[in-house]
XYZ file of C-alpha atoms in Angstrom:
67
model
C -1.465 -2.547 -13.033
C 0.551 -5.723 -13.643
C -0.356 -9.159 -12.290
C 2.656 -11.429 -11.841
C 1.786 -14.901 -10.491
C -1.029 -13.629 -8.336
C 0.891 -10.616 -7.006
C -0.429 -7.348 -8.427
C 1.743 -4.274 -8.621
C 1.759 -0.860 -10.259
C 4.916 0.315 -12.013
C 5.867 3.745 -10.633
C 8.379 6.298 -11.822
C 10.399 8.631 -9.612
C 8.179 11.501 -10.815
C 5.007 9.891 -9.447
C 3.460 11.242 -6.249
C 2.176 8.472 -4.021
C 0.410 8.406 -0.659
C 0.190 5.049 1.105
C -1.994 4.323 4.099
C -2.103 1.014 5.936
C -5.056 0.069 8.144
C -5.929 -2.924 10.259
C -9.160 -4.725 9.392
C -10.751 -2.984 12.351
C -10.022 0.370 10.643
C -7.108 1.618 12.758
C -4.608 3.591 10.657
C -1.128 2.343 11.497
C 0.995 3.874 8.753
C 0.928 6.726 6.261
C 3.789 7.760 4.015
C 4.545 9.584 0.785
C 7.301 7.295 -0.506
C 7.283 5.100 -3.620
C 7.344 1.975 -1.438
C 5.844 0.867 1.840
C 7.742 -1.353 4.304
C 5.578 -3.881 6.151
C 8.375 -5.888 7.783
C 7.793 -4.470 11.274
C 4.060 -5.282 11.334
C 2.753 -8.125 13.473
C 1.102 -11.127 11.858
C -2.411 -10.268 10.748
C -4.565 -8.881 7.961
C -4.132 -5.349 6.629
C -5.617 -3.061 4.011
C -3.232 -0.948 1.948
C -4.548 2.078 0.077
C -2.433 4.020 -2.393
C -3.290 7.237 -4.192
C -1.063 7.875 -7.196
C -0.730 11.401 -8.603
C -3.957 12.429 -6.820
C -5.889 10.428 -9.408
C -5.450 6.658 -9.466
C -6.456 4.635 -6.412
C -5.172 1.160 -5.633
C -6.486 -0.925 -2.736
C -4.969 -4.198 -1.645
C -5.479 -6.720 1.142
C -2.365 -8.192 2.750
C -2.130 -11.170 5.073
C 1.119 -11.256 6.988
C 2.176 -14.493 8.688
């Protein structure tokens, strides 16, 4: 994991298998995909939890506040 000015990210290769899920703070799942990126542009302002599972092994959890 790399931390660049307070924004953490994981460098992925095209061979990596990734599963993203996005939940509201109340626990409602609003998105799940198997792409290397996740697009949050359409989400309303609020707080979200993003979970990523990389290659069925590494787990990354992140909190996002969208204004």
